[in-house]
PDB file of C-alpha atoms in Angstrom:
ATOM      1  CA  UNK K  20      86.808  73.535 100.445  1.00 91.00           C
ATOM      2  CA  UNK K  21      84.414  74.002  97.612  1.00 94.00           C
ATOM      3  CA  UNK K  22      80.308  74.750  98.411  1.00 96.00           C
ATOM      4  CA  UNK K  23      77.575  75.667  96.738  1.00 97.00           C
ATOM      5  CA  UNK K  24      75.761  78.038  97.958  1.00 97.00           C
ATOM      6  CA  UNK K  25      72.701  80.556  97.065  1.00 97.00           C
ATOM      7  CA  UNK K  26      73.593  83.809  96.433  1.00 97.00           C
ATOM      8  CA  UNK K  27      71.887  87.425  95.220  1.00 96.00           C
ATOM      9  CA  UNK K  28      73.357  89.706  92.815  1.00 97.00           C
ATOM     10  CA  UNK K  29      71.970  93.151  90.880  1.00 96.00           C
ATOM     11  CA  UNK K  30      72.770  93.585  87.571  1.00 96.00           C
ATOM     12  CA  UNK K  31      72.267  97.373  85.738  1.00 96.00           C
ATOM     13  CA  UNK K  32      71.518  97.213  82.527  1.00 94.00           C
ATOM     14  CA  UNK K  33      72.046 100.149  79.871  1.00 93.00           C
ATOM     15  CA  UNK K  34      68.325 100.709  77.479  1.00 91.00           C
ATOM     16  CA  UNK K  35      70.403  99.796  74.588  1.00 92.00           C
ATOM     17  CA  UNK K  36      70.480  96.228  75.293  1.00 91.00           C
ATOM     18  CA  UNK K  37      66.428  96.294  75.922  1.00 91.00           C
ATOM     19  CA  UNK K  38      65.318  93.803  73.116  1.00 92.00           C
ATOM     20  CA  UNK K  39      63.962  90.858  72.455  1.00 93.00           C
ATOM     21  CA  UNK K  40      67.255  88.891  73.697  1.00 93.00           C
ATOM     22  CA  UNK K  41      66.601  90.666  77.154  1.00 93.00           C
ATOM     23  CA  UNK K  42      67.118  87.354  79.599  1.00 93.00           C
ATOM     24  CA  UNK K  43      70.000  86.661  77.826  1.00 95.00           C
ATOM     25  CA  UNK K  44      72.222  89.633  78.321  1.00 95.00           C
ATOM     26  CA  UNK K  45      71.431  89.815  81.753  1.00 96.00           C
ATOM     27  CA  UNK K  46      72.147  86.436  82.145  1.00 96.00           C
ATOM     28  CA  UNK K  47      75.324  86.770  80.414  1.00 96.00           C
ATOM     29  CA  UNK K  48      75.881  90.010  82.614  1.00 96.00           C
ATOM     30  CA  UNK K  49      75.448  87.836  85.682  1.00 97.00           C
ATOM     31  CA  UNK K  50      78.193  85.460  84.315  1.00 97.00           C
ATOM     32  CA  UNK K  51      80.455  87.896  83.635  1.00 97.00           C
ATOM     33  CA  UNK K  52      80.428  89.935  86.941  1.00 97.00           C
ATOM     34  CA  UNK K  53      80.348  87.028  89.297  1.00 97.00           C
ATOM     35  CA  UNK K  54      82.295  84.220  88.428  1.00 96.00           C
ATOM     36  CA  UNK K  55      85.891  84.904  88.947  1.00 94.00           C
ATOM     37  CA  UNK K  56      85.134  87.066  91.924  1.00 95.00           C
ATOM     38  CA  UNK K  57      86.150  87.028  95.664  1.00 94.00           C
ATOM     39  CA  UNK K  58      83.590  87.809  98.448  1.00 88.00           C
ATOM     40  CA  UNK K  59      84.933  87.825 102.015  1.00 84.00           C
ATOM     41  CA  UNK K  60      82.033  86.280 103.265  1.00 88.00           C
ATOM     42  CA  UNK K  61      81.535  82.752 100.860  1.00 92.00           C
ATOM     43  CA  UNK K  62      84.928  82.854  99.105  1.00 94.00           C
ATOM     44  CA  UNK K  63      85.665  82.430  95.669  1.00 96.00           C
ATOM     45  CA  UNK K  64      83.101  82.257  93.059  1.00 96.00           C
ATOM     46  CA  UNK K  65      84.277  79.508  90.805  1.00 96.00           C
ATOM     47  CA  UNK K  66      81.109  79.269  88.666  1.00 97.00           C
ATOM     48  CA  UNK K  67      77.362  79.865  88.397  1.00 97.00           C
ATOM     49  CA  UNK K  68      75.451  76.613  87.973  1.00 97.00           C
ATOM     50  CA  UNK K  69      71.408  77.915  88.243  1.00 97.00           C
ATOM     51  CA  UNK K  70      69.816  80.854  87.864  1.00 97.00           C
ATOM     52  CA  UNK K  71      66.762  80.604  90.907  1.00 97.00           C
ATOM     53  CA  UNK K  72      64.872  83.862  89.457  1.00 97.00           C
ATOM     54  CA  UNK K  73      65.023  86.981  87.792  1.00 95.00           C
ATOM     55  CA  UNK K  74      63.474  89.737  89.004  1.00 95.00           C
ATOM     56  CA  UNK K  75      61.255  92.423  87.288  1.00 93.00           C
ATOM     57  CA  UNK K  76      63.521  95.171  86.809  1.00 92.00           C
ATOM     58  CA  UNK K  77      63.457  98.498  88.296  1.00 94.00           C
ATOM     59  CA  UNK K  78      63.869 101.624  86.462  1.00 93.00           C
ATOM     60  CA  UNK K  79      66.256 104.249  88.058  1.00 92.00           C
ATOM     61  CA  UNK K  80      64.753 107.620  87.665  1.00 92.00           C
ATOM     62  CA  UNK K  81      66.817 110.152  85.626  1.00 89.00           C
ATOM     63  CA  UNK K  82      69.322 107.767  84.481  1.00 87.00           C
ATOM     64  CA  UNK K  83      67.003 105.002  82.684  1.00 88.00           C
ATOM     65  CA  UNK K  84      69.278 102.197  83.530  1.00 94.00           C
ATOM     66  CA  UNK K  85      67.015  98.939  84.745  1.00 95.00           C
ATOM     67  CA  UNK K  86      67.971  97.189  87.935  1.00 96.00           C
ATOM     68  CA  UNK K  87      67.552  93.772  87.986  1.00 96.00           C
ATOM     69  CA  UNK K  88      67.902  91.616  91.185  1.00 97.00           C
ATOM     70  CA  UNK K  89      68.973  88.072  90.770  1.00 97.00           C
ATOM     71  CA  UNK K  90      69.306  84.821  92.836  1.00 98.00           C
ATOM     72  CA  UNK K  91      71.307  82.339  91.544  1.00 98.00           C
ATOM     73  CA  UNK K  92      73.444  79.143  92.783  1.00 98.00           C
ATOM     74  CA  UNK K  93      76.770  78.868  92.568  1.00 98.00           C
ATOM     75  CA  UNK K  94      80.435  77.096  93.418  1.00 97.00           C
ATOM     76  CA  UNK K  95      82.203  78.825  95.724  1.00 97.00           C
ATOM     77  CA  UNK K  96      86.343  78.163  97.308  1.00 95.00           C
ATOM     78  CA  UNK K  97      86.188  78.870 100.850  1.00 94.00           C
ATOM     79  CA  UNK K  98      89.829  77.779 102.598  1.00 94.00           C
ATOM     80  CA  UNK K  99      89.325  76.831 105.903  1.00 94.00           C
ATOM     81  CA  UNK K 100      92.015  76.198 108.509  1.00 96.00           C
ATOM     82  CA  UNK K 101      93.433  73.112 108.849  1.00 96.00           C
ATOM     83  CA  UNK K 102      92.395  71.805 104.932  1.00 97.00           C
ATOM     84  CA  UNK K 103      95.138  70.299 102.903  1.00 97.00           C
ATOM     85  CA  UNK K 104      95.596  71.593  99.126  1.00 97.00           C
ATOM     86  CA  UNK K 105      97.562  70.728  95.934  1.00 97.00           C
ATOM     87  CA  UNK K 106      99.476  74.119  94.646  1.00 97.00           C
ATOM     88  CA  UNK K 107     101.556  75.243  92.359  1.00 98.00           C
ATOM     89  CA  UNK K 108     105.053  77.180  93.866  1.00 97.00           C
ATOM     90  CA  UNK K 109     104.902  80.286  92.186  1.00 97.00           C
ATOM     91  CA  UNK K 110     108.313  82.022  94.029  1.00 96.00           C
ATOM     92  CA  UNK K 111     110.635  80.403  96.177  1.00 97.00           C
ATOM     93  CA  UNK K 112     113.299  82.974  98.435  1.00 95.00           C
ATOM     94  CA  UNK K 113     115.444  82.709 102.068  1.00 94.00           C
ATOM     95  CA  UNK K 114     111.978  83.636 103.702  1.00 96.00           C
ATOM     96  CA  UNK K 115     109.540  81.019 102.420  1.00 96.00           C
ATOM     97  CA  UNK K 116     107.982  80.625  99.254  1.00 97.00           C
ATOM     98  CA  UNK K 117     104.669  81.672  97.768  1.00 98.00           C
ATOM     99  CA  UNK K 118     102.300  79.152  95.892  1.00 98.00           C
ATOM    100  CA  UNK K 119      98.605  79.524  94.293  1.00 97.00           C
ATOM    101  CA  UNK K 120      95.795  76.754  94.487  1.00 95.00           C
ATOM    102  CA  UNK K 121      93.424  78.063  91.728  1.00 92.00           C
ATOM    103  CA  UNK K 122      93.031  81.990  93.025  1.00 93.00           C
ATOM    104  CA  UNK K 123      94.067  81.540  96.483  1.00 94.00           C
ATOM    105  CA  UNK K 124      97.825  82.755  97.291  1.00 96.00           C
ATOM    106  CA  UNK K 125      99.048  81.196  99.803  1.00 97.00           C
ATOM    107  CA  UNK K 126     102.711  81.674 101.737  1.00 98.00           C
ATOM    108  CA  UNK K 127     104.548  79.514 103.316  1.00 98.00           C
ATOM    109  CA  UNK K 128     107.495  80.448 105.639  1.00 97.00           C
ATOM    110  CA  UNK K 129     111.003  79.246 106.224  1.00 96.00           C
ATOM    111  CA  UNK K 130     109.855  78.120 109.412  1.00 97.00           C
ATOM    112  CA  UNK K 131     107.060  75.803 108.076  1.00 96.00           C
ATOM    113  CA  UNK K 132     109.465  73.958 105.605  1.00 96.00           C
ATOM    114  CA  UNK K 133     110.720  70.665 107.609  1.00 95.00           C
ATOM    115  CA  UNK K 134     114.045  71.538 109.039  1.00 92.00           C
ATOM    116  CA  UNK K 135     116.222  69.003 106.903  1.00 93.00           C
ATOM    117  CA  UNK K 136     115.194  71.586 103.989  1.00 94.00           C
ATOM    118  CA  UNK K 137     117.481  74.220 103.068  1.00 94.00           C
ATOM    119  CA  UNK K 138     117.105  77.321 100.449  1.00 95.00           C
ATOM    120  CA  UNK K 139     119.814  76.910  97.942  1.00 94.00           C
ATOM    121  CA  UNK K 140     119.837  80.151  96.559  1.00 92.00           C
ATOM    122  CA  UNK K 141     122.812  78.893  93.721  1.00 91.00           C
ATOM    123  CA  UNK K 142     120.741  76.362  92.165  1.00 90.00           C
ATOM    124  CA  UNK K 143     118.884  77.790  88.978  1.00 88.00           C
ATOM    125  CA  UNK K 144     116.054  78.237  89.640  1.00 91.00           C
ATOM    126  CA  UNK K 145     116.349  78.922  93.484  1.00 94.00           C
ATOM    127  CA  UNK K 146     114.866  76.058  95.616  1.00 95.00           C
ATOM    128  CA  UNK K 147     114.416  74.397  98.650  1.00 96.00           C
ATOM    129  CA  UNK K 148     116.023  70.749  98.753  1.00 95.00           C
ATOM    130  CA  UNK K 149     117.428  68.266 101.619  1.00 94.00           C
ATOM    131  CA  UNK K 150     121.061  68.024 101.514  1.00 92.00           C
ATOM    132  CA  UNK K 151     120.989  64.686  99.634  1.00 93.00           C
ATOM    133  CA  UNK K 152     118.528  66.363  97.083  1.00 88.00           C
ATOM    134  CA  UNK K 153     116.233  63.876  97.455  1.00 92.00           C
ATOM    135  CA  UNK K 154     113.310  65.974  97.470  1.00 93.00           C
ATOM    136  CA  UNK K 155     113.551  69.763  95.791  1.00 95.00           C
ATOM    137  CA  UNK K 156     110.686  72.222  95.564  1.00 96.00           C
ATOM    138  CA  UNK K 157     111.391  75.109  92.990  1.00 94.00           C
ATOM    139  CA  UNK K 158     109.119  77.413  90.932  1.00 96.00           C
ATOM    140  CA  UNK K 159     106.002  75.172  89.226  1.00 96.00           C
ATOM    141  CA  UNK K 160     106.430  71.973  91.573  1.00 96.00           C
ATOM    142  CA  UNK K 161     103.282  70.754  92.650  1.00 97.00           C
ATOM    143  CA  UNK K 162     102.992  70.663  95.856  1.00 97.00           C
ATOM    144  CA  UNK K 163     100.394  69.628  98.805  1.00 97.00           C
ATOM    145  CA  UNK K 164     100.427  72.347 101.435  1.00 98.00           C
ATOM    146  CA  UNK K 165      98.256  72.405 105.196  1.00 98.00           C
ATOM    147  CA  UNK K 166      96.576  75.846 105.900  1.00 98.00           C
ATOM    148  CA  UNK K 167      97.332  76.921 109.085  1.00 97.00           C
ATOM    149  CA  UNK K 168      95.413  80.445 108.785  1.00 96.00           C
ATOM    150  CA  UNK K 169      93.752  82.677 106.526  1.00 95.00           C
ATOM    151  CA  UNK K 170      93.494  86.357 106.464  1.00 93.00           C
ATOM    152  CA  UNK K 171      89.801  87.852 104.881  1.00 90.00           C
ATOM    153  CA  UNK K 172      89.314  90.839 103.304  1.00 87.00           C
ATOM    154  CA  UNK K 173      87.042  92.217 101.160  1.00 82.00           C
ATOM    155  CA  UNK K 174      87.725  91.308  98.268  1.00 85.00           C
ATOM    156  CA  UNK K 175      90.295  88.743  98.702  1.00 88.00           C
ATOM    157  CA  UNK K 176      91.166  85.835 101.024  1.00 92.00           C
ATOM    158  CA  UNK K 177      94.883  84.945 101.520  1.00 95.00           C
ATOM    159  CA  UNK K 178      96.327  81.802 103.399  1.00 96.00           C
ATOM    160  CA  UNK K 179      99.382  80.706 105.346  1.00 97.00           C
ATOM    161  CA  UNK K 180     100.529  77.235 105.122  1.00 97.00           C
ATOM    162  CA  UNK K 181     102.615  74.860 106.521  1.00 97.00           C
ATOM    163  CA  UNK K 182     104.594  71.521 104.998  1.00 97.00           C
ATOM    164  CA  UNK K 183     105.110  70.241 108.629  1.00 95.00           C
ATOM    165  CA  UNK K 184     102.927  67.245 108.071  1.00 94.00           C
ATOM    166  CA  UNK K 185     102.801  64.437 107.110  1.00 94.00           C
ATOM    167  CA  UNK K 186     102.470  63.742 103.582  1.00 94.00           C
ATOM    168  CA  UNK K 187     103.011  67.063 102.577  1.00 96.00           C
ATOM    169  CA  UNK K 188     105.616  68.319 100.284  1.00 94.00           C
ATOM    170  CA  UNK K 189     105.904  67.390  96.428  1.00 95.00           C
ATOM    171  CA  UNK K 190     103.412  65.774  94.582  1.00 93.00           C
ATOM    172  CA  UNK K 191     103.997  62.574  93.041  1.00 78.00           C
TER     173      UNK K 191
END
């Protein structure tokens, strides 16, 4: 699920970019330290959209780096249980197969796949199909995939999923 959310951030800035394009590089700075990143707590940060304030920055003694604490909006990818999301498979074996919805990994075991499924493992590439091969799910399918749990960590968030649904399966 996507949210936006306010958030605070600190960026450190070197006295060689101390000019009169100040706001700029520490807006840019921002940009380039947040977006893309994973916080346990609100998920992935897909983008900034506003910049709430700037702070006046603080000089660290003995180093003369400038502190400067910001508060700024952004998008954020939380996965919650139970949510249903389009992926792309991204490795298919006996056990399950793995797939990734923008940076979420997500895995999806043998025993999740709908029975009538089977991994053919002489097919190229390997896949999972029914035995008339009416539906097959290999590497790059698009797929739509129910979370069934997620595991947090610091600096990552990782999800188990299910296609025992239905509606789920290949897309299209």
């Amino acid at each position: 699920m996507f949210y936006h959310v306010s958030l605070d951030h600190e960026v450190l800035l070197h006295p060689c970019y101390f000019g009169p394009s100040l706001l700029n590089v520490v807006k840019q700075k921002l940009f380039n330290e947040v977006e893309g990143t994973c916080s346990g707590k609100y998920g992935f940060v897909i983008a900034v959209t506003t910049i709430d304030s700037i702070g006046s920055g603080q000089i660290l003694p003995g180093r003369g780096f400038v502190n400067y604490p910001i508060k700024y909006k952004a998008i954020v990818f939380r996965p919650i249980k139970g949510e249903v999301i389009e992926a792309i498979v991204t490795q298919v074996n006996k056990v399950g197969m793995f797939v990734e919805a923008g940076p979420l990994s997500c895995f999806i075991s043998k025993h999740s796949i709908p029975g009538d499924m089977e991994f053919d493992p002489e097919s190229t590439p390997p896949c999972y199909k029914t035995k008339d091969e009416d539906v097959v799910i290999q590497v790059d399918d698009e797929i739509r995939v129910k979370i069934i749990g997620t595991r947090v960590d610091a600096n990552d968030i990782f999800a188990i999923g299910s296609l025992m649904d239905d509606y789920l399966g290949p897309v299209g």
